[in-house]
Amino acid sequence: MTRVVRVVLLTAIWILLWSDPSIANLLSGLVLAVVVVAWFDRRRQGNVIIRPIAAVKFAGYFLYQLIASTLVVARTVITPRDRINTAIVAVPLSGCSDALVTLIADAISLTPGTLTLEVRREPLTLYVHALDVRDINGLRHVVRTLEVLAVTAFGDDDALEGLVVDDTTVWRGR
Amino acid sequence: MVDVLVGVLVIAGSMLILLAGIGVLRFADLYARMHAATKAPTVGIALVCIAGAIAIDGGTDKILLAAAIIFVTAPSAAHFVGRAAYRAEGIDIHLDGPDDLRELMEDDEDAASND
């Protein structure tokens, strides 16, 4: 099922790139997509799960963060330097698959003012550089919220069970 | 009406890109500059792309695809530049607050020298 979705998506991108939905483009796109999907399927692990409502929540929270922090960084640029307070902060996560960590790290890096520098397993921790960290717990809270939303949207059952929603229990182990 | 919307989007997007340029000049160290240079323009380019998609007949799909690909590649590029900069020597990094990564790197070096 997910393979079919991938083939359709890749073919759609192929046709978009040519800007011409002709039969020839459709067929060449299909052949390429099947080859690419078959090739990469051999080294793929885990299944893709999408819970639509939770996925919309994740996208909404991400968009909100994106716009809000874009404005904050824009304001930082035009106001005096005292708004800059950089630091590298370790943010522990409660544990999820590689694909989800990638998603969370990418979401952080896309959000202005925060940048994922390093990822460590055992215990799963993101090292985030932030432009303004007078509020370290606030930063951690944003990352943790992204994780909770990402796992509820795309995580498998194991990740969902291992998910710690309460922040205090995550910090205690460190 | 559509023209007004397109104009607002283009100007807002361009302003963000302009601010990013000012940020690169004003911020002191590599990471602060990266925040200015790689992030705000992502949103700025997205706004300009949306405006273009509305205003230009034909090629709308290509413009939106370009915006999507920028959104996918920008964070990876930023992550790798940031990661490399931390490990490279001779790059000034000013941090006002804590540096949780320093301990980790020192642990790694200790582990390596014990082997």
PDB file of C-alpha atoms in Angstrom:
ATOM      1  CA  MET A   1       0.000   0.000   0.000  1.00  0.00           C
ATOM      2  CA  THR A   2       2.636   2.515   1.043  1.00  0.00           C
ATOM      3  CA  ARG A   3       4.647   1.474  -2.007  1.00  0.00           C
ATOM      4  CA  VAL A   4       1.751   2.409  -4.265  1.00  0.00           C
ATOM      5  CA  VAL A   5       1.491   5.799  -2.534  1.00  0.00           C
ATOM      6  CA  ARG A   6       5.224   6.360  -3.044  1.00  0.00           C
ATOM      7  CA  VAL A   7       5.055   5.457  -6.722  1.00  0.00           C
ATOM      8  CA  VAL A   8       2.103   7.807  -7.216  1.00  0.00           C
ATOM      9  CA  LEU A   9       3.864  10.654  -5.382  1.00  0.00           C
ATOM     10  CA  LEU A  10       7.113  10.235  -7.290  1.00  0.00           C
ATOM     11  CA  THR A  11       5.252  10.078 -10.602  1.00  0.00           C
ATOM     12  CA  ALA A  12       3.331  13.229  -9.666  1.00  0.00           C
ATOM     13  CA  ILE A  13       6.584  15.075  -8.914  1.00  0.00           C
ATOM     14  CA  TRP A  14       8.039  13.842 -12.212  1.00  0.00           C
ATOM     15  CA  ILE A  15       5.035  15.173 -14.151  1.00  0.00           C
ATOM     16  CA  LEU A  16       5.168  18.465 -12.222  1.00  0.00           C
ATOM     17  CA  LEU A  17       8.821  18.859 -13.167  1.00  0.00           C
ATOM     18  CA  TRP A  18       7.968  18.422 -16.848  1.00  0.00           C
ATOM     19  CA  SER A  19       4.853  20.654 -16.513  1.00  0.00           C
ATOM     20  CA  ASP A  20       3.207  18.511 -19.166  1.00  0.00           C
ATOM     21  CA  PRO A  21       0.937  15.610 -18.224  1.00  0.00           C
ATOM     22  CA  SER A  22       1.427  13.705 -21.468  1.00  0.00           C
ATOM     23  CA  ILE A  23       1.217   9.919 -21.785  1.00  0.00           C
ATOM     24  CA  ALA A  24       4.959   9.717 -22.441  1.00  0.00           C
ATOM     25  CA  ASN A  25       5.784  11.667 -19.267  1.00  0.00           C
ATOM     26  CA  LEU A  26       3.310   9.621 -17.254  1.00  0.00           C
ATOM     27  CA  LEU A  27       4.786   6.318 -18.451  1.00  0.00           C
ATOM     28  CA  SER A  28       8.435   7.331 -18.067  1.00  0.00           C
ATOM     29  CA  GLY A  29       7.617   8.708 -14.598  1.00  0.00           C
ATOM     30  CA  LEU A  30       5.870   5.482 -13.589  1.00  0.00           C
ATOM     31  CA  VAL A  31       8.792   3.327 -14.736  1.00  0.00           C
ATOM     32  CA  LEU A  32      11.322   5.497 -12.878  1.00  0.00           C
ATOM     33  CA  ALA A  33       9.172   5.611  -9.733  1.00  0.00           C
ATOM     34  CA  VAL A  34       8.768   1.826  -9.664  1.00  0.00           C
ATOM     35  CA  VAL A  35      12.513   1.330 -10.080  1.00  0.00           C
ATOM     36  CA  VAL A  36      13.350   3.882  -7.372  1.00  0.00           C
ATOM     37  CA  VAL A  37      10.791   2.532  -4.908  1.00  0.00           C
ATOM     38  CA  ALA A  38      11.819  -1.089  -5.517  1.00  0.00           C
ATOM     39  CA  TRP A  39      15.485  -0.150  -5.082  1.00  0.00           C
ATOM     40  CA  PHE A  40      15.079   1.751  -1.826  1.00  0.00           C
ATOM     41  CA  ASP A  41      12.462  -0.588  -0.394  1.00  0.00           C
ATOM     42  CA  ARG A  42      15.120  -3.205   0.261  1.00  0.00           C
ATOM     43  CA  ARG A  43      16.900  -1.071   2.813  1.00  0.00           C
ATOM     44  CA  ARG A  44      13.843   0.454   4.446  1.00  0.00           C
ATOM     45  CA  GLN A  45      12.722  -0.485   7.953  1.00  0.00           C
ATOM     46  CA  GLY A  46       9.451  -0.011   9.765  1.00  0.00           C
ATOM     47  CA  ASN A  47       6.074   0.969   8.479  1.00  0.00           C
ATOM     48  CA  VAL A  48       4.704   4.392   7.834  1.00  0.00           C
ATOM     49  CA  ILE A  49       1.677   5.150   9.932  1.00  0.00           C
ATOM     50  CA  ILE A  50      -0.311   8.337   9.471  1.00  0.00           C
ATOM     51  CA  ARG A  51      -3.094   9.385  11.809  1.00  0.00           C
ATOM     52  CA  PRO A  52      -4.768  12.200   9.858  1.00  0.00           C
ATOM     53  CA  ILE A  53      -6.147  14.290  12.721  1.00  0.00           C
ATOM     54  CA  ALA A  54      -2.924  14.098  14.741  1.00  0.00           C
ATOM     55  CA  ALA A  55      -0.932  14.832  11.567  1.00  0.00           C
ATOM     56  CA  VAL A  56      -2.947  18.014  11.001  1.00  0.00           C
ATOM     57  CA  LYS A  57      -2.294  19.000  14.633  1.00  0.00           C
ATOM     58  CA  PHE A  58       1.445  18.447  14.147  1.00  0.00           C
ATOM     59  CA  ALA A  59       1.429  20.484  10.920  1.00  0.00           C
ATOM     60  CA  GLY A  60      -0.574  23.244  12.599  1.00  0.00           C
ATOM     61  CA  TYR A  61       1.741  23.478  15.593  1.00  0.00           C
ATOM     62  CA  PHE A  62       4.783  23.455  13.296  1.00  0.00           C
ATOM     63  CA  LEU A  63       3.356  26.217  11.090  1.00  0.00           C
ATOM     64  CA  TYR A  64       2.514  28.281  14.176  1.00  0.00           C
ATOM     65  CA  GLN A  65       6.068  27.849  15.507  1.00  0.00           C
ATOM     66  CA  LEU A  66       7.492  28.644  12.067  1.00  0.00           C
ATOM     67  CA  ILE A  67       5.609  31.926  11.713  1.00  0.00           C
ATOM     68  CA  ALA A  68       5.961  32.995  15.359  1.00  0.00           C
ATOM     69  CA  SER A  69       9.703  32.407  15.480  1.00  0.00           C
ATOM     70  CA  THR A  70      10.251  33.975  12.052  1.00  0.00           C
ATOM     71  CA  LEU A  71       8.777  37.165  13.503  1.00  0.00           C
ATOM     72  CA  VAL A  72      10.900  36.848  16.648  1.00  0.00           C
ATOM     73  CA  VAL A  73      14.121  36.433  14.636  1.00  0.00           C
ATOM     74  CA  ALA A  74      13.120  39.312  12.335  1.00  0.00           C
ATOM     75  CA  ARG A  75      12.604  41.503  15.402  1.00  0.00           C
ATOM     76  CA  THR A  76      15.941  40.378  16.846  1.00  0.00           C
ATOM     77  CA  VAL A  77      17.680  41.514  13.669  1.00  0.00           C
ATOM     78  CA  ILE A  78      16.346  45.055  13.836  1.00  0.00           C
ATOM     79  CA  THR A  79      16.553  45.632  17.601  1.00  0.00           C
ATOM     80  CA  PRO A  80      19.725  46.052  19.672  1.00  0.00           C
ATOM     81  CA  ARG A  81      21.972  43.151  20.503  1.00  0.00           C
ATOM     82  CA  ASP A  82      20.661  42.462  23.982  1.00  0.00           C
ATOM     83  CA  ARG A  83      18.044  40.138  22.558  1.00  0.00           C
ATOM     84  CA  ILE A  84      20.692  37.630  21.535  1.00  0.00           C
ATOM     85  CA  ASN A  85      21.439  34.998  24.135  1.00  0.00           C
ATOM     86  CA  THR A  86      22.849  31.952  22.412  1.00  0.00           C
ATOM     87  CA  ALA A  87      23.436  28.532  23.951  1.00  0.00           C
ATOM     88  CA  ILE A  88      23.543  24.863  23.053  1.00  0.00           C
ATOM     89  CA  VAL A  89      20.933  22.977  25.023  1.00  0.00           C
ATOM     90  CA  ALA A  90      20.547  19.219  25.413  1.00  0.00           C
ATOM     91  CA  VAL A  91      16.914  18.207  25.002  1.00  0.00           C
ATOM     92  CA  PRO A  92      16.099  14.643  26.052  1.00  0.00           C
ATOM     93  CA  LEU A  93      13.347  12.890  24.130  1.00  0.00           C
ATOM     94  CA  SER A  94      11.370   9.900  25.315  1.00  0.00           C
ATOM     95  CA  GLY A  95      12.419   7.723  22.392  1.00  0.00           C
ATOM     96  CA  CYS A  96      11.137   7.047  18.894  1.00  0.00           C
ATOM     97  CA  SER A  97      12.198   5.662  15.521  1.00  0.00           C
ATOM     98  CA  ASP A  98      14.983   7.145  13.393  1.00  0.00           C
ATOM     99  CA  ALA A  99      12.500   8.487  10.871  1.00  0.00           C
ATOM    100  CA  LEU A 100      10.611  10.360  13.584  1.00  0.00           C
ATOM    101  CA  VAL A 101      13.807  11.779  15.080  1.00  0.00           C
ATOM    102  CA  THR A 102      14.672  13.030  11.600  1.00  0.00           C
ATOM    103  CA  LEU A 103      11.253  14.653  11.318  1.00  0.00           C
ATOM    104  CA  ILE A 104      11.574  16.345  14.718  1.00  0.00           C
ATOM    105  CA  ALA A 105      15.163  17.481  14.101  1.00  0.00           C
ATOM    106  CA  ASP A 106      14.160  18.887  10.707  1.00  0.00           C
ATOM    107  CA  ALA A 107      11.193  20.718  12.195  1.00  0.00           C
ATOM    108  CA  ILE A 108      13.517  22.294  14.795  1.00  0.00           C
ATOM    109  CA  SER A 109      16.074  23.260  12.164  1.00  0.00           C
ATOM    110  CA  LEU A 110      13.390  24.784   9.933  1.00  0.00           C
ATOM    111  CA  THR A 111      12.094  26.923  12.775  1.00  0.00           C
ATOM    112  CA  PRO A 112      14.072  30.176  12.909  1.00  0.00           C
ATOM    113  CA  GLY A 113      16.109  30.651  16.055  1.00  0.00           C
ATOM    114  CA  THR A 114      16.715  26.963  16.700  1.00  0.00           C
ATOM    115  CA  LEU A 115      19.072  24.521  15.001  1.00  0.00           C
ATOM    116  CA  THR A 116      19.725  20.842  15.671  1.00  0.00           C
ATOM    117  CA  LEU A 117      23.475  20.296  15.922  1.00  0.00           C
ATOM    118  CA  GLU A 118      23.766  16.732  17.139  1.00  0.00           C
ATOM    119  CA  VAL A 119      21.622  13.689  17.815  1.00  0.00           C
ATOM    120  CA  ARG A 120      22.531  10.964  20.296  1.00  0.00           C
ATOM    121  CA  ARG A 121      20.867   7.647  21.039  1.00  0.00           C
ATOM    122  CA  GLU A 122      20.766   6.070  24.523  1.00  0.00           C
ATOM    123  CA  PRO A 123      19.457   8.193  25.967  1.00  0.00           C
ATOM    124  CA  LEU A 124      17.868   9.825  22.945  1.00  0.00           C
ATOM    125  CA  THR A 125      18.919  13.468  23.096  1.00  0.00           C
ATOM    126  CA  LEU A 126      18.897  16.358  20.661  1.00  0.00           C
ATOM    127  CA  TYR A 127      21.511  19.097  20.997  1.00  0.00           C
ATOM    128  CA  VAL A 128      19.863  22.314  19.910  1.00  0.00           C
ATOM    129  CA  HIS A 129      21.553  25.653  19.297  1.00  0.00           C
ATOM    130  CA  ALA A 130      19.183  28.510  20.013  1.00  0.00           C
ATOM    131  CA  LEU A 131      19.448  32.216  19.363  1.00  0.00           C
ATOM    132  CA  ASP A 132      17.601  33.298  22.477  1.00  0.00           C
ATOM    133  CA  VAL A 133      17.606  30.905  25.425  1.00  0.00           C
ATOM    134  CA  ARG A 134      16.787  33.006  28.406  1.00  0.00           C
ATOM    135  CA  ASP A 135      14.023  30.440  28.847  1.00  0.00           C
ATOM    136  CA  ILE A 136      15.679  27.001  28.549  1.00  0.00           C
ATOM    137  CA  ASN A 137      12.630  25.149  29.821  1.00  0.00           C
ATOM    138  CA  GLY A 138      10.476  26.981  27.304  1.00  0.00           C
ATOM    139  CA  LEU A 139      12.765  25.781  24.515  1.00  0.00           C
ATOM    140  CA  ARG A 140      12.667  22.218  25.844  1.00  0.00           C
ATOM    141  CA  HIS A 141       8.916  22.416  26.109  1.00  0.00           C
ATOM    142  CA  VAL A 142       8.601  23.396  22.431  1.00  0.00           C
ATOM    143  CA  VAL A 143      10.820  20.495  21.329  1.00  0.00           C
ATOM    144  CA  ARG A 144       8.980  18.045  23.583  1.00  0.00           C
ATOM    145  CA  THR A 145       5.618  19.254  22.253  1.00  0.00           C
ATOM    146  CA  LEU A 146       6.891  18.647  18.710  1.00  0.00           C
ATOM    147  CA  GLU A 147       7.923  15.132  19.741  1.00  0.00           C
ATOM    148  CA  VAL A 148       4.608  14.308  21.402  1.00  0.00           C
ATOM    149  CA  LEU A 149       2.681  15.597  18.372  1.00  0.00           C
ATOM    150  CA  ALA A 150       4.981  13.809  15.891  1.00  0.00           C
ATOM    151  CA  VAL A 151       4.736  10.471  17.687  1.00  0.00           C
ATOM    152  CA  THR A 152       0.949  10.683  18.042  1.00  0.00           C
ATOM    153  CA  ALA A 153       0.738  11.516  14.336  1.00  0.00           C
ATOM    154  CA  PHE A 154       3.267   9.108  12.797  1.00  0.00           C
ATOM    155  CA  GLY A 155       4.598   6.806  15.537  1.00  0.00           C
ATOM    156  CA  ASP A 156       4.020   3.053  15.662  1.00  0.00           C
ATOM    157  CA  ASP A 157       2.410   1.431  18.708  1.00  0.00           C
ATOM    158  CA  ASP A 158       5.729   0.887  20.505  1.00  0.00           C
ATOM    159  CA  ALA A 159       6.635   4.561  20.210  1.00  0.00           C
ATOM    160  CA  LEU A 160       3.176   5.568  21.399  1.00  0.00           C
ATOM    161  CA  GLU A 161       3.470   3.370  24.493  1.00  0.00           C
ATOM    162  CA  GLY A 162       6.963   4.635  25.277  1.00  0.00           C
ATOM    163  CA  LEU A 163       5.880   8.245  24.878  1.00  0.00           C
ATOM    164  CA  VAL A 164       6.247  10.235  28.055  1.00  0.00           C
ATOM    165  CA  VAL A 165       3.864  13.157  27.931  1.00  0.00           C
ATOM    166  CA  ASP A 166       4.769  14.483  31.355  1.00  0.00           C
ATOM    167  CA  ASP A 167       7.989  16.506  31.100  1.00  0.00           C
ATOM    168  CA  THR A 168       9.125  15.990  34.697  1.00  0.00           C
ATOM    169  CA  THR A 169       9.637  12.237  34.259  1.00  0.00           C
ATOM    170  CA  VAL A 170      11.854  12.826  31.226  1.00  0.00           C
ATOM    171  CA  TRP A 171      14.151  15.227  33.070  1.00  0.00           C
ATOM    172  CA  ARG A 172      14.459  13.043  36.187  1.00  0.00           C
ATOM    173  CA  GLY A 173      16.660  10.417  34.551  1.00  0.00           C
ATOM    174  CA  ARG A 174      19.453  12.872  33.734  1.00  0.00           C
TER     175      ARG A 174
ATOM    176  CA  MET B   1      -8.005  42.138  -4.989  1.00  0.00           C
ATOM    177  CA  VAL B   2      -5.731  39.309  -6.105  1.00  0.00           C
ATOM    178  CA  ASP B   3      -3.115  41.882  -7.073  1.00  0.00           C
ATOM    179  CA  VAL B   4      -3.172  43.325  -3.560  1.00  0.00           C
ATOM    180  CA  LEU B   5      -2.726  39.869  -2.039  1.00  0.00           C
ATOM    181  CA  VAL B   6       0.160  39.076  -4.391  1.00  0.00           C
ATOM    182  CA  GLY B   7       1.777  42.426  -3.622  1.00  0.00           C
ATOM    183  CA  VAL B   8       1.504  41.933   0.127  1.00  0.00           C
ATOM    184  CA  LEU B   9       2.971  38.432  -0.091  1.00  0.00           C
ATOM    185  CA  VAL B  10       5.881  39.508  -2.294  1.00  0.00           C
ATOM    186  CA  ILE B  11       6.727  42.516  -0.135  1.00  0.00           C
ATOM    187  CA  ALA B  12       6.476  40.543   3.112  1.00  0.00           C
ATOM    188  CA  GLY B  13       8.671  37.777   1.668  1.00  0.00           C
ATOM    189  CA  SER B  14      11.233  40.244   0.325  1.00  0.00           C
ATOM    190  CA  MET B  15      11.338  42.053   3.678  1.00  0.00           C
ATOM    191  CA  LEU B  16      12.171  38.784   5.432  1.00  0.00           C
ATOM    192  CA  ILE B  17      14.975  38.092   2.964  1.00  0.00           C
ATOM    193  CA  LEU B  18      16.277  41.661   3.412  1.00  0.00           C
ATOM    194  CA  LEU B  19      16.197  41.271   7.204  1.00  0.00           C
ATOM    195  CA  ALA B  20      18.137  38.027   6.822  1.00  0.00           C
ATOM    196  CA  GLY B  21      20.842  39.904   4.938  1.00  0.00           C
ATOM    197  CA  ILE B  22      21.010  42.577   7.641  1.00  0.00           C
ATOM    198  CA  GLY B  23      21.161  39.816  10.257  1.00  0.00           C
ATOM    199  CA  VAL B  24      24.175  38.227   8.570  1.00  0.00           C
ATOM    200  CA  LEU B  25      25.986  41.569   8.760  1.00  0.00           C
ATOM    201  CA  ARG B  26      24.989  42.368  12.323  1.00  0.00           C
ATOM    202  CA  PHE B  27      25.210  39.056  14.181  1.00  0.00           C
ATOM    203  CA  ALA B  28      28.524  38.202  15.746  1.00  0.00           C
ATOM    204  CA  ASP B  29      29.216  34.511  15.310  1.00  0.00           C
ATOM    205  CA  LEU B  30      28.633  31.719  12.825  1.00  0.00           C
ATOM    206  CA  TYR B  31      25.565  30.226  14.491  1.00  0.00           C
ATOM    207  CA  ALA B  32      23.747  33.504  15.007  1.00  0.00           C
ATOM    208  CA  ARG B  33      24.427  34.328  11.360  1.00  0.00           C
ATOM    209  CA  MET B  34      23.128  30.944  10.282  1.00  0.00           C
ATOM    210  CA  HIS B  35      19.901  31.560  12.132  1.00  0.00           C
ATOM    211  CA  ALA B  36      19.503  34.771  10.162  1.00  0.00           C
ATOM    212  CA  ALA B  37      20.742  33.449   6.834  1.00  0.00           C
ATOM    213  CA  THR B  38      19.099  30.036   6.571  1.00  0.00           C
ATOM    214  CA  LYS B  39      15.787  30.253   8.389  1.00  0.00           C
ATOM    215  CA  ALA B  40      13.950  33.517   7.874  1.00  0.00           C
ATOM    216  CA  PRO B  41      14.550  33.372   4.090  1.00  0.00           C
ATOM    217  CA  THR B  42      12.870  29.955   3.983  1.00  0.00           C
ATOM    218  CA  VAL B  43       9.609  31.568   4.999  1.00  0.00           C
ATOM    219  CA  GLY B  44      10.396  34.588   2.806  1.00  0.00           C
ATOM    220  CA  ILE B  45      10.988  32.419  -0.258  1.00  0.00           C
ATOM    221  CA  ALA B  46       7.832  30.453   0.517  1.00  0.00           C
ATOM    222  CA  LEU B  47       5.807  33.690   0.555  1.00  0.00           C
ATOM    223  CA  VAL B  48       7.341  34.866  -2.735  1.00  0.00           C
ATOM    224  CA  CYS B  49       6.665  31.415  -4.252  1.00  0.00           C
ATOM    225  CA  ILE B  50       3.027  31.488  -3.153  1.00  0.00           C
ATOM    226  CA  ALA B  51       2.656  34.970  -4.631  1.00  0.00           C
ATOM    227  CA  GLY B  52       4.242  33.746  -7.864  1.00  0.00           C
ATOM    228  CA  ALA B  53       1.964  30.735  -7.959  1.00  0.00           C
ATOM    229  CA  ILE B  54      -1.072  33.003  -7.657  1.00  0.00           C
ATOM    230  CA  ALA B  55       0.091  35.672 -10.073  1.00  0.00           C
ATOM    231  CA  ILE B  56       1.716  33.702 -12.881  1.00  0.00           C
ATOM    232  CA  ASP B  57      -0.378  31.600 -15.228  1.00  0.00           C
ATOM    233  CA  GLY B  58       1.225  28.260 -15.903  1.00  0.00           C
ATOM    234  CA  GLY B  59       4.129  26.864 -13.997  1.00  0.00           C
ATOM    235  CA  THR B  60       2.237  27.142 -10.705  1.00  0.00           C
ATOM    236  CA  ASP B  61       2.946  23.507  -9.915  1.00  0.00           C
ATOM    237  CA  LYS B  62       6.653  23.952 -10.560  1.00  0.00           C
ATOM    238  CA  ILE B  63       6.814  26.982  -8.257  1.00  0.00           C
ATOM    239  CA  LEU B  64       5.089  25.126  -5.437  1.00  0.00           C
ATOM    240  CA  LEU B  65       7.374  22.145  -5.985  1.00  0.00           C
ATOM    241  CA  ALA B  66      10.389  24.457  -5.735  1.00  0.00           C
ATOM    242  CA  ALA B  67       9.085  25.844  -2.429  1.00  0.00           C
ATOM    243  CA  ALA B  68       8.500  22.328  -1.090  1.00  0.00           C
ATOM    244  CA  ILE B  69      12.017  21.225  -2.046  1.00  0.00           C
ATOM    245  CA  ILE B  70      13.536  24.280  -0.343  1.00  0.00           C
ATOM    246  CA  PHE B  71      11.647  23.327   2.806  1.00  0.00           C
ATOM    247  CA  VAL B  72      13.004  19.784   2.643  1.00  0.00           C
ATOM    248  CA  THR B  73      16.639  20.645   1.906  1.00  0.00           C
ATOM    249  CA  ALA B  74      17.187  23.810   3.983  1.00  0.00           C
ATOM    250  CA  PRO B  75      17.174  22.142   7.424  1.00  0.00           C
ATOM    251  CA  SER B  76      19.513  19.354   6.300  1.00  0.00           C
ATOM    252  CA  ALA B  77      22.008  21.865   4.927  1.00  0.00           C
ATOM    253  CA  ALA B  78      21.783  23.988   8.081  1.00  0.00           C
ATOM    254  CA  HIS B  79      22.280  20.928  10.275  1.00  0.00           C
ATOM    255  CA  PHE B  80      25.388  19.811   8.408  1.00  0.00           C
ATOM    256  CA  VAL B  81      26.994  23.259   8.346  1.00  0.00           C
ATOM    257  CA  GLY B  82      26.300  23.623  12.066  1.00  0.00           C
ATOM    258  CA  ARG B  83      27.602  20.172  12.893  1.00  0.00           C
ATOM    259  CA  ALA B  84      30.759  20.646  10.851  1.00  0.00           C
ATOM    260  CA  ALA B  85      31.387  24.097  12.340  1.00  0.00           C
ATOM    261  CA  TYR B  86      31.312  22.731  15.878  1.00  0.00           C
ATOM    262  CA  ARG B  87      33.941  20.116  15.067  1.00  0.00           C
ATOM    263  CA  ALA B  88      36.142  22.344  12.927  1.00  0.00           C
ATOM    264  CA  GLU B  89      39.009  24.232  14.515  1.00  0.00           C
ATOM    265  CA  GLY B  90      39.530  27.963  14.281  1.00  0.00           C
ATOM    266  CA  ILE B  91      35.900  28.957  14.105  1.00  0.00           C
ATOM    267  CA  ASP B  92      34.797  31.528  16.666  1.00  0.00           C
ATOM    268  CA  ILE B  93      31.717  30.410  18.495  1.00  0.00           C
ATOM    269  CA  HIS B  94      30.366  32.733  21.148  1.00  0.00           C
ATOM    270  CA  LEU B  95      27.805  31.290  23.488  1.00  0.00           C
ATOM    271  CA  ASP B  96      26.142  33.408  26.147  1.00  0.00           C
ATOM    272  CA  GLY B  97      24.469  30.496  27.879  1.00  0.00           C
ATOM    273  CA  PRO B  98      25.342  26.866  28.645  1.00  0.00           C
ATOM    274  CA  ASP B  99      27.011  24.538  26.136  1.00  0.00           C
ATOM    275  CA  ASP B 100      25.687  21.037  26.740  1.00  0.00           C
ATOM    276  CA  LEU B 101      27.462  19.703  23.677  1.00  0.00           C
ATOM    277  CA  ARG B 102      30.973  20.496  25.005  1.00  0.00           C
ATOM    278  CA  GLU B 103      30.709  17.870  27.774  1.00  0.00           C
ATOM    279  CA  LEU B 104      29.541  15.285  25.299  1.00  0.00           C
ATOM    280  CA  MET B 105      32.435  15.975  22.944  1.00  0.00           C
ATOM    281  CA  GLU B 106      34.942  15.774  25.815  1.00  0.00           C
ATOM    282  CA  ASP B 107      33.429  12.453  26.896  1.00  0.00           C
ATOM    283  CA  ASP B 108      33.840  11.215  23.326  1.00  0.00           C
ATOM    284  CA  GLU B 109      37.477  12.301  23.263  1.00  0.00           C
ATOM    285  CA  ASP B 110      38.157  10.569  26.589  1.00  0.00           C
ATOM    286  CA  ALA B 111      36.546   7.399  25.297  1.00  0.00           C
ATOM    287  CA  ALA B 112      38.639   7.591  22.129  1.00  0.00           C
ATOM    288  CA  SER B 113      41.919   8.116  24.007  1.00  0.00           C
ATOM    289  CA  ASN B 114      41.169   5.191  26.331  1.00  0.00           C
ATOM    290  CA  ASP B 115      40.802   2.764  23.451  1.00  0.00           C
TER     291      ASP B 115
END
